[in-house]
Tab-separated table of C-alpha atoms and ligand atoms in Angstrom:
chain	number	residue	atom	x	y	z
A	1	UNK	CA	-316.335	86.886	120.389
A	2	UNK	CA	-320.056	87.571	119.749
A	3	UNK	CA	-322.818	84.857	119.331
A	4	UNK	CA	-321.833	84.155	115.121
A	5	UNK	CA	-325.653	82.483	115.171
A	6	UNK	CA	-327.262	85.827	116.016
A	7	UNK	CA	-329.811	87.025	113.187
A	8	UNK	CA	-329.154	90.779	112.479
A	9	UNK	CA	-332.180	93.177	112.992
A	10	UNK	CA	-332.915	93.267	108.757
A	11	UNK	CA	-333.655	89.773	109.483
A	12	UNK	CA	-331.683	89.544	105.878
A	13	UNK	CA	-328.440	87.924	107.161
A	14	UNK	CA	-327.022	86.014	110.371
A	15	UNK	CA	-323.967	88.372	111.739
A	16	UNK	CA	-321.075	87.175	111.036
A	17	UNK	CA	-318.730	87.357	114.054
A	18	UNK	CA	-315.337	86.289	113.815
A	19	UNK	CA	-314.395	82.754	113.914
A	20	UNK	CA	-310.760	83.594	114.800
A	21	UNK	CA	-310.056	86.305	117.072
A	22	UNK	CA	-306.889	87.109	119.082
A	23	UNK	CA	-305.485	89.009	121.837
A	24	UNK	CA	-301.853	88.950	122.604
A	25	UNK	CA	-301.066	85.362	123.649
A	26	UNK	CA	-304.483	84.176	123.736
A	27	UNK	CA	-305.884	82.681	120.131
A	28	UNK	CA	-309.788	81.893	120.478
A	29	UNK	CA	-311.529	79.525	117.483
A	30	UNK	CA	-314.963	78.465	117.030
A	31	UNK	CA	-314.399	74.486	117.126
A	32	UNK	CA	-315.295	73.580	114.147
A	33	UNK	CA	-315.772	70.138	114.683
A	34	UNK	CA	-318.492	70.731	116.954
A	35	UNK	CA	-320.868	72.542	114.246
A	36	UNK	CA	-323.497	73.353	113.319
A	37	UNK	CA	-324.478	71.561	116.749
A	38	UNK	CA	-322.985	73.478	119.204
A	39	UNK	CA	-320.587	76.772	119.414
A	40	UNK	CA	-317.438	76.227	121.214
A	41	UNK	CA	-315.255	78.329	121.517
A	42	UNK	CA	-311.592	77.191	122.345
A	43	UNK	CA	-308.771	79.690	123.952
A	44	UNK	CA	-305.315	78.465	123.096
A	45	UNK	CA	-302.206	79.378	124.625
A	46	UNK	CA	-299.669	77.917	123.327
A	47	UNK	CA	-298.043	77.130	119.650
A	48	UNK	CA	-298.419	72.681	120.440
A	49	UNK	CA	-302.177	73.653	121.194
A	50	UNK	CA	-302.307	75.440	117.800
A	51	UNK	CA	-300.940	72.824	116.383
A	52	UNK	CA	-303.168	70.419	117.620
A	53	UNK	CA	-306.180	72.402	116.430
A	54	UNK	CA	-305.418	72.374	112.888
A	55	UNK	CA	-304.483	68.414	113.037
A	56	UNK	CA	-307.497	67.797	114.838
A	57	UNK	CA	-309.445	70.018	112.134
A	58	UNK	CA	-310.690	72.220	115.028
A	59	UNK	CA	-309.755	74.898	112.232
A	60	UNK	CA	-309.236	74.196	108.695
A	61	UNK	CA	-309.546	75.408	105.734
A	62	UNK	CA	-305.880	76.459	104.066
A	63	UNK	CA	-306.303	80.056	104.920
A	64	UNK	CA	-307.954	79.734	108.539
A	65	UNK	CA	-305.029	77.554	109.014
A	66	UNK	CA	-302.278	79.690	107.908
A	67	UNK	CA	-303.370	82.345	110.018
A	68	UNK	CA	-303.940	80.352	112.922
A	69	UNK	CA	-300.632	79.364	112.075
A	70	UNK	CA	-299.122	82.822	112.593
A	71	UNK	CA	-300.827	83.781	115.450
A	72	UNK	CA	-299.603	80.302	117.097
A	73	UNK	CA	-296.249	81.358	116.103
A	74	UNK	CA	-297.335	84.793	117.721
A	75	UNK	CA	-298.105	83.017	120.947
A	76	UNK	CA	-294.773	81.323	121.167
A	77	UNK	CA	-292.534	84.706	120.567
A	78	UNK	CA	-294.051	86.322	123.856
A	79	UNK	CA	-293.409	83.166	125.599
A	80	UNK	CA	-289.644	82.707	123.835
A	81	UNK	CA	-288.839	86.113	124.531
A	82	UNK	CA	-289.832	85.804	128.446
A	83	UNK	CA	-287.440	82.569	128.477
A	84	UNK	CA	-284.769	83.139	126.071
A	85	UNK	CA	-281.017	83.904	127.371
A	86	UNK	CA	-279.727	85.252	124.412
A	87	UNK	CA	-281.085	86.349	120.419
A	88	UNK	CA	-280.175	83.344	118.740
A	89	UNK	CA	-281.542	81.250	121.392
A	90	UNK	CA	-285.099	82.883	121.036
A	91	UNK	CA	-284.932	82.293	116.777
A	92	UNK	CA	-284.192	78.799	118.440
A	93	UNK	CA	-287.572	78.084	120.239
A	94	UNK	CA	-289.340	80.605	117.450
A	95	UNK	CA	-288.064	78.201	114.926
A	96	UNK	CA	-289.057	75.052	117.111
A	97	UNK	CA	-292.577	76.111	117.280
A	98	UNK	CA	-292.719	77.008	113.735
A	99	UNK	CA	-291.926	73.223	112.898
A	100	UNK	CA	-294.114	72.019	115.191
A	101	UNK	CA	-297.200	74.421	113.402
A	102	UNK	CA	-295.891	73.761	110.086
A	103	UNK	CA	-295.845	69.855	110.550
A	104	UNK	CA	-299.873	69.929	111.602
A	105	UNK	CA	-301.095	69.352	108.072
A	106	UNK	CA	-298.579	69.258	104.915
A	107	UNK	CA	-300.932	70.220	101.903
A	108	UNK	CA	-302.212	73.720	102.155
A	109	UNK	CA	-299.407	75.512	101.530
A	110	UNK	CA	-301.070	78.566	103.005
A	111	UNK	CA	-299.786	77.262	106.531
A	112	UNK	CA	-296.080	76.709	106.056
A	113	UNK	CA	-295.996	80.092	104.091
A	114	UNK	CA	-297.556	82.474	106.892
A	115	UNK	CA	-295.464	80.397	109.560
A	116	UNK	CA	-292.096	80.812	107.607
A	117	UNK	CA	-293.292	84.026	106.472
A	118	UNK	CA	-293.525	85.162	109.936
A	119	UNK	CA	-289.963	83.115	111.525
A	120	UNK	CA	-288.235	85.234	108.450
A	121	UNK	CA	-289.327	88.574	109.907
A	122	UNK	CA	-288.315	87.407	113.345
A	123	UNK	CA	-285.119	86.595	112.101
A	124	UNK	CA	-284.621	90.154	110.273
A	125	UNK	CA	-285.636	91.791	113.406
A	126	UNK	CA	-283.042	89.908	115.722
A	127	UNK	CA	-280.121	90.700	112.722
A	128	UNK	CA	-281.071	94.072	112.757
A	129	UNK	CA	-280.117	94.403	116.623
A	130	UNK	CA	-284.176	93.990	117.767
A	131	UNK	CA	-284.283	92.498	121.291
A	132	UNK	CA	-286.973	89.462	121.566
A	133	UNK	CA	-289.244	91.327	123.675
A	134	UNK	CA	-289.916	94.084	120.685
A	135	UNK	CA	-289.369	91.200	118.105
A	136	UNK	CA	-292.382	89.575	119.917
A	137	UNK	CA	-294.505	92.955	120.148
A	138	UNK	CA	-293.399	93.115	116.107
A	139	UNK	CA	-295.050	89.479	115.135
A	140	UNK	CA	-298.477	90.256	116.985
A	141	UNK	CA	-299.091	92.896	114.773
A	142	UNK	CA	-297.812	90.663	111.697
A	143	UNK	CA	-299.818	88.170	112.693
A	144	UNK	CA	-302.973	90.219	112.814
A	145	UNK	CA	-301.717	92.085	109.190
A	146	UNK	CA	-302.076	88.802	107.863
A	147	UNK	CA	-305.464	88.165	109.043
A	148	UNK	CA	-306.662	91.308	107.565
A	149	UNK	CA	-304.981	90.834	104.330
A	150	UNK	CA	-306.378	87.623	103.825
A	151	UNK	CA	-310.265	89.498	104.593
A	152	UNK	CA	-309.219	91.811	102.329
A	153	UNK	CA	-308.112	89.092	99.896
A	154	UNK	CA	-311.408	87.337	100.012
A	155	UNK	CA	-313.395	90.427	99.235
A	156	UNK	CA	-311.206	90.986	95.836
A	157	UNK	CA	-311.991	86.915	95.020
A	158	UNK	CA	-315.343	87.944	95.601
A	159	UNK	CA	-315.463	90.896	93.010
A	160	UNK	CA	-313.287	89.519	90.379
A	161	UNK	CA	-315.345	86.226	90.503
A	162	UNK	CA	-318.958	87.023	90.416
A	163	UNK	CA	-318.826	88.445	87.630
A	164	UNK	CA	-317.843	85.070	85.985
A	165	UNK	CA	-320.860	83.031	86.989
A	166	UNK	CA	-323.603	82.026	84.456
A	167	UNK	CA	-326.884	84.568	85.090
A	168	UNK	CA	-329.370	82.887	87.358
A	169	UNK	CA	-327.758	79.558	87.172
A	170	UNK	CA	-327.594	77.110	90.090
A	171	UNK	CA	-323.601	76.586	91.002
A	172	UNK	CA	-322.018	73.963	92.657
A	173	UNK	CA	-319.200	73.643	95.356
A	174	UNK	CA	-317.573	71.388	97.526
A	175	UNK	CA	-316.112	71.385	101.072
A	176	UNK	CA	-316.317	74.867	103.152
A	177	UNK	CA	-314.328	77.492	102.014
A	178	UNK	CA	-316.323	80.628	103.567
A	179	UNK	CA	-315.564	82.373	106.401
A	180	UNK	CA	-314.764	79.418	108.138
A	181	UNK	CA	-311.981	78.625	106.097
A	182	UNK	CA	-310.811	81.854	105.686
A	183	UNK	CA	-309.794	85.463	107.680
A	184	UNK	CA	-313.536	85.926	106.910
A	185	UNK	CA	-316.047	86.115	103.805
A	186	UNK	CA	-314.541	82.797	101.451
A	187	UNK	CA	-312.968	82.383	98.633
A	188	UNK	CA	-315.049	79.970	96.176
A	189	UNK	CA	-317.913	80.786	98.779
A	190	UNK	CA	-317.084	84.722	98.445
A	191	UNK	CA	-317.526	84.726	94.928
A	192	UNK	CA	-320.882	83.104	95.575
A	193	UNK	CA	-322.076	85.756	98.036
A	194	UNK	CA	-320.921	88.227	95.753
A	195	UNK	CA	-322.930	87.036	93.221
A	196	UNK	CA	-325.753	86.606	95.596
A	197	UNK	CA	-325.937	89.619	96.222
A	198	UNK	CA	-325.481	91.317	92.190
A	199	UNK	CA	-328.543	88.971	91.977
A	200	UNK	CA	-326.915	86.767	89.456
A	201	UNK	CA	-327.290	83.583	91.250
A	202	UNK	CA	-329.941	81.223	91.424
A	203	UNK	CA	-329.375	78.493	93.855
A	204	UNK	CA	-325.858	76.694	95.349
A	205	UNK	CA	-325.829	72.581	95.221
A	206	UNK	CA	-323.605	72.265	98.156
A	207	UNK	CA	-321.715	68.452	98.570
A	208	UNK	CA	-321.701	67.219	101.092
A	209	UNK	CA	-318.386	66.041	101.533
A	210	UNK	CA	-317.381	63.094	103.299
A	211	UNK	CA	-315.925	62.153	105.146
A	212	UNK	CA	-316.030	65.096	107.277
A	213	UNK	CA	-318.359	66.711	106.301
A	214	UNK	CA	-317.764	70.581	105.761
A	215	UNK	CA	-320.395	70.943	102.859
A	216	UNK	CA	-323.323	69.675	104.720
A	217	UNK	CA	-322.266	71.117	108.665
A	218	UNK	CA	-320.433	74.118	107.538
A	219	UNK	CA	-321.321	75.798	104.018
A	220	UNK	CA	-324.714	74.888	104.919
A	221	UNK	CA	-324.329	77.097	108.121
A	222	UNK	CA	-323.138	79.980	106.150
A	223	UNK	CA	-325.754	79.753	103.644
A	224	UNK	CA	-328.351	79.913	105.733
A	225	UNK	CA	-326.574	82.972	107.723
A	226	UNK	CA	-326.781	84.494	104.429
A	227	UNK	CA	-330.298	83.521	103.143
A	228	UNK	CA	-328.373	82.337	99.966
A	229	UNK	CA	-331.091	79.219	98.679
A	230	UNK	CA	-328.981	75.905	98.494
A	231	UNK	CA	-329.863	72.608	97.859
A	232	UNK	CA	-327.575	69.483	99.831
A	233	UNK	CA	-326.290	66.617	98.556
A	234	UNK	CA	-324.547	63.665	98.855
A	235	UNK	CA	-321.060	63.604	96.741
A	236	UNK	CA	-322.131	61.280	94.513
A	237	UNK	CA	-325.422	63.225	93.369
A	238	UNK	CA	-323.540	65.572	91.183
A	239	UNK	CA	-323.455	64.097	88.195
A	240	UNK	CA	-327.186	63.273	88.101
A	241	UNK	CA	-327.813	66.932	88.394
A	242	UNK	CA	-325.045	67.859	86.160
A	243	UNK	CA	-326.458	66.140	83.004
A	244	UNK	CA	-329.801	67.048	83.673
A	245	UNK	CA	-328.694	70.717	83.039
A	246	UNK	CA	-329.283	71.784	86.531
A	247	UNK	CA	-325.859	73.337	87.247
A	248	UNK	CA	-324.218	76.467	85.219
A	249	UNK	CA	-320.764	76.067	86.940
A	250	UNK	CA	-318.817	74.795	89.450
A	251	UNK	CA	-316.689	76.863	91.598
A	252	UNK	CA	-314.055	75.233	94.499
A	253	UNK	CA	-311.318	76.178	96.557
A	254	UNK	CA	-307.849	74.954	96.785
A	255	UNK	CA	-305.234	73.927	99.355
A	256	UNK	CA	-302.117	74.087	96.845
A	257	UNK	CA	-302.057	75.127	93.581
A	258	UNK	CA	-298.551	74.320	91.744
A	259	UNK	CA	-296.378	76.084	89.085
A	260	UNK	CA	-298.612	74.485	85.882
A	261	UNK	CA	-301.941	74.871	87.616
A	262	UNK	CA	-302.301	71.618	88.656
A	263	UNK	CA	-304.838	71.822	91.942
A	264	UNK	CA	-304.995	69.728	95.033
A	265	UNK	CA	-308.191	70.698	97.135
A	266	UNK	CA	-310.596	68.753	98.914
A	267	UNK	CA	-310.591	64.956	98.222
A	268	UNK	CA	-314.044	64.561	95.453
A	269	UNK	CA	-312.545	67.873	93.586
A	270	UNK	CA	-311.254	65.996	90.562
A	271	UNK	CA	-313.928	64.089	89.824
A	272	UNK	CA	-316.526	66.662	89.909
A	273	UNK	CA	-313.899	68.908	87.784
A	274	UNK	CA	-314.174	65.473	85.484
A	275	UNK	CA	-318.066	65.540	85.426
A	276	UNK	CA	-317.905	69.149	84.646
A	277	UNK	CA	-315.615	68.451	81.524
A	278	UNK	CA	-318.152	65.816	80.055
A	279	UNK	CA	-321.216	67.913	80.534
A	280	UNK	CA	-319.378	71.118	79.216
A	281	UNK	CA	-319.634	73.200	82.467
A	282	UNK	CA	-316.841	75.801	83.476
A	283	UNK	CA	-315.156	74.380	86.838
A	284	UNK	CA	-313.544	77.425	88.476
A	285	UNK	CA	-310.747	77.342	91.339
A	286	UNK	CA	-311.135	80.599	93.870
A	287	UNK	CA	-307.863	81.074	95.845
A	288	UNK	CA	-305.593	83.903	97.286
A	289	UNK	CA	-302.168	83.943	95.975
A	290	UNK	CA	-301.174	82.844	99.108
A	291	UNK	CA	-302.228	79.014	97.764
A	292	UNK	CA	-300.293	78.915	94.704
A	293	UNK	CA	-296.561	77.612	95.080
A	294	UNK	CA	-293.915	78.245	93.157
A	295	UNK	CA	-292.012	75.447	94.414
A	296	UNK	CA	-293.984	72.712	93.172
A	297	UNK	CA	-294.123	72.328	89.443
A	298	UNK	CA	-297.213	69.643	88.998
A	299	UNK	CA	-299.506	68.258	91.216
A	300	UNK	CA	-297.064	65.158	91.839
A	301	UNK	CA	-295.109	67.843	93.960
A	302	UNK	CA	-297.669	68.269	96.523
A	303	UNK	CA	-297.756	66.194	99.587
A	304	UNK	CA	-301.440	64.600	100.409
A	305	UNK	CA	-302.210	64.511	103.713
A	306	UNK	CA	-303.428	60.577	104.842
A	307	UNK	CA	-305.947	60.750	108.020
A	308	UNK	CA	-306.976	58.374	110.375
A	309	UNK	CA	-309.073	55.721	109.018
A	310	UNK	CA	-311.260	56.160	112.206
A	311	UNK	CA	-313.255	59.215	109.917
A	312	UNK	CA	-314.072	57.222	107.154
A	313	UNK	CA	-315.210	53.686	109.276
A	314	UNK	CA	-317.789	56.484	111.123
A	315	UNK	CA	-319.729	59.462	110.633
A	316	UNK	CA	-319.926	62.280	113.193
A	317	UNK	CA	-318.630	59.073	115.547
A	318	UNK	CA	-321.427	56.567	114.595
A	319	UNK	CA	-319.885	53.630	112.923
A	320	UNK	CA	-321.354	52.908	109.494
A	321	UNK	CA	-318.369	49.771	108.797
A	322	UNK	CA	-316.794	47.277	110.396
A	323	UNK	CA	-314.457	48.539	113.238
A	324	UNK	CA	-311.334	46.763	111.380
A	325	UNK	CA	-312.035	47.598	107.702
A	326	UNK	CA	-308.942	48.311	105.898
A	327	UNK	CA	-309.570	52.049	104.483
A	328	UNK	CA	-307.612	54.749	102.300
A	329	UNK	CA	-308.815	58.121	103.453
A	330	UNK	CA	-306.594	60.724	101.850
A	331	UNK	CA	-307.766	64.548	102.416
A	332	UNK	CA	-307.192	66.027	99.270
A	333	UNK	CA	-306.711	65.193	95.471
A	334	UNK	CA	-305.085	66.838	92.881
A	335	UNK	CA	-306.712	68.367	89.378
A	336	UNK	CA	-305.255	68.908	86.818
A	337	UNK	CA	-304.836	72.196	85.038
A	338	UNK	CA	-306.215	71.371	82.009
A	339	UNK	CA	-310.011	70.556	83.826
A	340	UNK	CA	-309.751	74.164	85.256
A	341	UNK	CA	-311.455	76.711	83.350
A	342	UNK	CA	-309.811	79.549	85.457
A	343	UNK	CA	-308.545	80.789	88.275
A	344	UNK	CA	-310.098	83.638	90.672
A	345	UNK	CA	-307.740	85.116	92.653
A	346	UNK	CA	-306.941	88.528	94.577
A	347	UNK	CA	-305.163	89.696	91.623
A	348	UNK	CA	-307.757	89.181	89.188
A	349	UNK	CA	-308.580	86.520	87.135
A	350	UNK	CA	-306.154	83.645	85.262
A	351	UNK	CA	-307.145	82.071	82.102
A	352	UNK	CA	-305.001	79.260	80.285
A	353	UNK	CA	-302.335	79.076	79.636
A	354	UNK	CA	-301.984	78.989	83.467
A	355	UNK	CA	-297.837	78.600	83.807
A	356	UNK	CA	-297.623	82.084	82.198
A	357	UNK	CA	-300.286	83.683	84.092
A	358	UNK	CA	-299.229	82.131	87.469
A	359	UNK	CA	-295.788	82.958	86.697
A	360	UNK	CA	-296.940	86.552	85.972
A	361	UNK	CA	-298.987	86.524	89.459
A	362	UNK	CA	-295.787	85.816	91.235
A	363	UNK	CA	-293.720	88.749	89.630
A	364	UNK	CA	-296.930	90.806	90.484
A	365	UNK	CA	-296.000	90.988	94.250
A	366	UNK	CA	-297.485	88.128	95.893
A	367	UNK	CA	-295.841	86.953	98.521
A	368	UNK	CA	-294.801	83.863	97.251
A	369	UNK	CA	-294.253	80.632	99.558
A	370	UNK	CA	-291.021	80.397	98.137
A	371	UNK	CA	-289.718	83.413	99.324
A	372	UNK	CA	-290.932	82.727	102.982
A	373	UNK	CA	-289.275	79.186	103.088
A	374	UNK	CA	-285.141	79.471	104.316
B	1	MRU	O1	-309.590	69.498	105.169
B	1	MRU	P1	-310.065	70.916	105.059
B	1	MRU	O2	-311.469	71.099	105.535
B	1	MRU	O3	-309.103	71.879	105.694
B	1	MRU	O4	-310.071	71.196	103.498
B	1	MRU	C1	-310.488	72.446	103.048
B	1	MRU	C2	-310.518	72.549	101.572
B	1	MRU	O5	-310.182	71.649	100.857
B	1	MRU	C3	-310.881	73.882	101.014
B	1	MRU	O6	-311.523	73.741	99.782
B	1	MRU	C4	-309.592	74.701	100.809
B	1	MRU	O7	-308.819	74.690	101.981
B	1	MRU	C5	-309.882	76.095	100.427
B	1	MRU	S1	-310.629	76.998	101.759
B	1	MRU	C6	-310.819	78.593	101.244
């Protein structure tokens, strides 16, 4: 993994090396948790270490995590397949350690699809007569399809969005969902580099986004790789700037995005689609169709994760409450469809009615969660 704070020679843009990088059983992150301070990188070696990475936020983002995901279920196929005594023993342990990934964090659907995506191909290979060993050999390369689709994925978000964004108008977004959150380039934060660089945007008001913070350590970090102008905020500055007429349109990610269009992403993302209602600004969700499930028909059918109430008595470890003050920190809300102006995804673009158009995204070839889940 190169130095990702390295400024390229055109002085233009920080290089963007890759947060995620692999080699068979070996996954390497940049520790998220440690930035923009310091750049660790982590080598993991088994699936429970995965696991523990994307509970621990070490990656995040529902992309990153779904392909961290697959390459911790990676990890534990060359280690089944050296222990295994028999086929259906191996699908045993694969299985195992796809539980154990899947369980990490239960709302971006992104990470139970690519895990069960992945266990289903294992299981095809062992029905079809594969031994373990070449079953194993098989999922690296899955693994790392994955990855490249989701790259891939981001750049189409990025196309089929910019063009969406107001002219020179200041945009706003929430949480991180560039390359750190992704195989590489972003989804909300994609579109915004693409329209960076068509010279349609002005300036990004990036929130900060408590309680931990991904707007002002990581998005931040990217922006200024990029030499995109952005202004920080707290969370609760946005609708001050909102009804002065500072910002054209809002643009977030999303973790899990059910049958009706009903969106859970970062916790702050409904009231900001809310502000954007009153002050007639279009709020737009960016997200691969690996985000959208057709197994949950409203937002009531997605699970919220709850974490520790240790992030929201502290910030970056300093305590700002009392050490026993009861607290309520769940990670994600949900939106409603009806606040969303439209969807950017790698198949194009969604407008309302959503159930029709996500129903028509499904038939279109994605690779629905549904499918991956037996
Ligand atoms: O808790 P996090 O940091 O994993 O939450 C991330 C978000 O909510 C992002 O907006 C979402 O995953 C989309 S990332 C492309």
């Amino acid at each position: 993994m190169s130095d990702p704070t390295k400024v390229s020679d055109s002085g233009q843009t920080r290089e963007r090396a890759p947060h995620i990088a692999y080699e068979p059983g070996v996954l390497r992150i940049v520790d998220q948790t440690k930035l923009p301070g310091e750049l660790d990188v982590l080598s993991l070696t088994s699936a429970g270490e995965v696991a523990s990475a994307i509970r621990e936020m070490r990656v995040r983002g529902a992309p990153a995590i779904g392909i961290a995901g697959a390459y911790g279920l990676a990890i534990a196929a060359l280690q089944s397949a050296r222990k295994a005594d028999s086929p259906d023993h191996f699908l045993g342990m694969l299985a195992d350690a796809a539980q154990t990934l899947e369980a990490a964090r239960p709302t971006a659907v992104n990470l139970a699809w690519a895990v069960h995506g992945l266990l289903n191909e294992a299981k095809r290979h062992v029905n079809d007569g594969v031994p373990p060993e070449a079953v194993a050999v098989q999922l690296q390369k899955e693994a790392k399809t994955l990855h490249a689709d989701d790259i891939a994925a981001c750049r189409r978000i990025g196309d089929a969005g910019a063009p969406l964004l107001p002219r020179g108008a200041n945009v706003l977004t929430h949480c991180n969902t560039g390359d750190f959150a992704t195989g590489g380039y972003g989804t909300a934060l994609g579109v915004i580099r693409s329209a960076w660089r068509a010279g349609a945007l002005r300036r990004v008001y990036v929130d900060e986004t408590r309680p931990a913070l991904q707007g002002a350590r990581l998005t931040t970090y990217e922006l200024d790789g990029d030499r995109i102008p952005y202004t920080l905020i707290t969370d609760g500055m946005a609708g001050h700037f909102m009804r002065r007429g500072d910002i054209g349109a809002v643009i977030v990610g999303a973790d899990r995005i059910a049958a009706n269009g009903d969106t859970a992403n970062k916790i702050g993302t409904y009231a900001l689609a809310v502000l954007a209602r009153e002050h007639d600004i279009p709020f737009y969700v960016a997200a691969p169709r690996s985000t959208f499930d057709p197994d949950a028909q409203t937002g009531d059918d997605i699970p919220i994760e709850e974490r520790s109430a240790g992030e929201v008595r502290a910030v970056q470890g300093v305590p700002i409450a009392p050490a026993d003050a009861p607290v309520a920190n769940p990670a994600f809300d949900v939106t409603p469809a009806r606040y969303i102006t439209a969807f950017i995804t790698d198949a194009g673009v969604l407008a309302p009615p959503f159930d029709a158009a996500i129903a028509a995204l499904g038939k279109a070839g994605a690779a629905a969660p549904a499918t991956a889940k037996t």
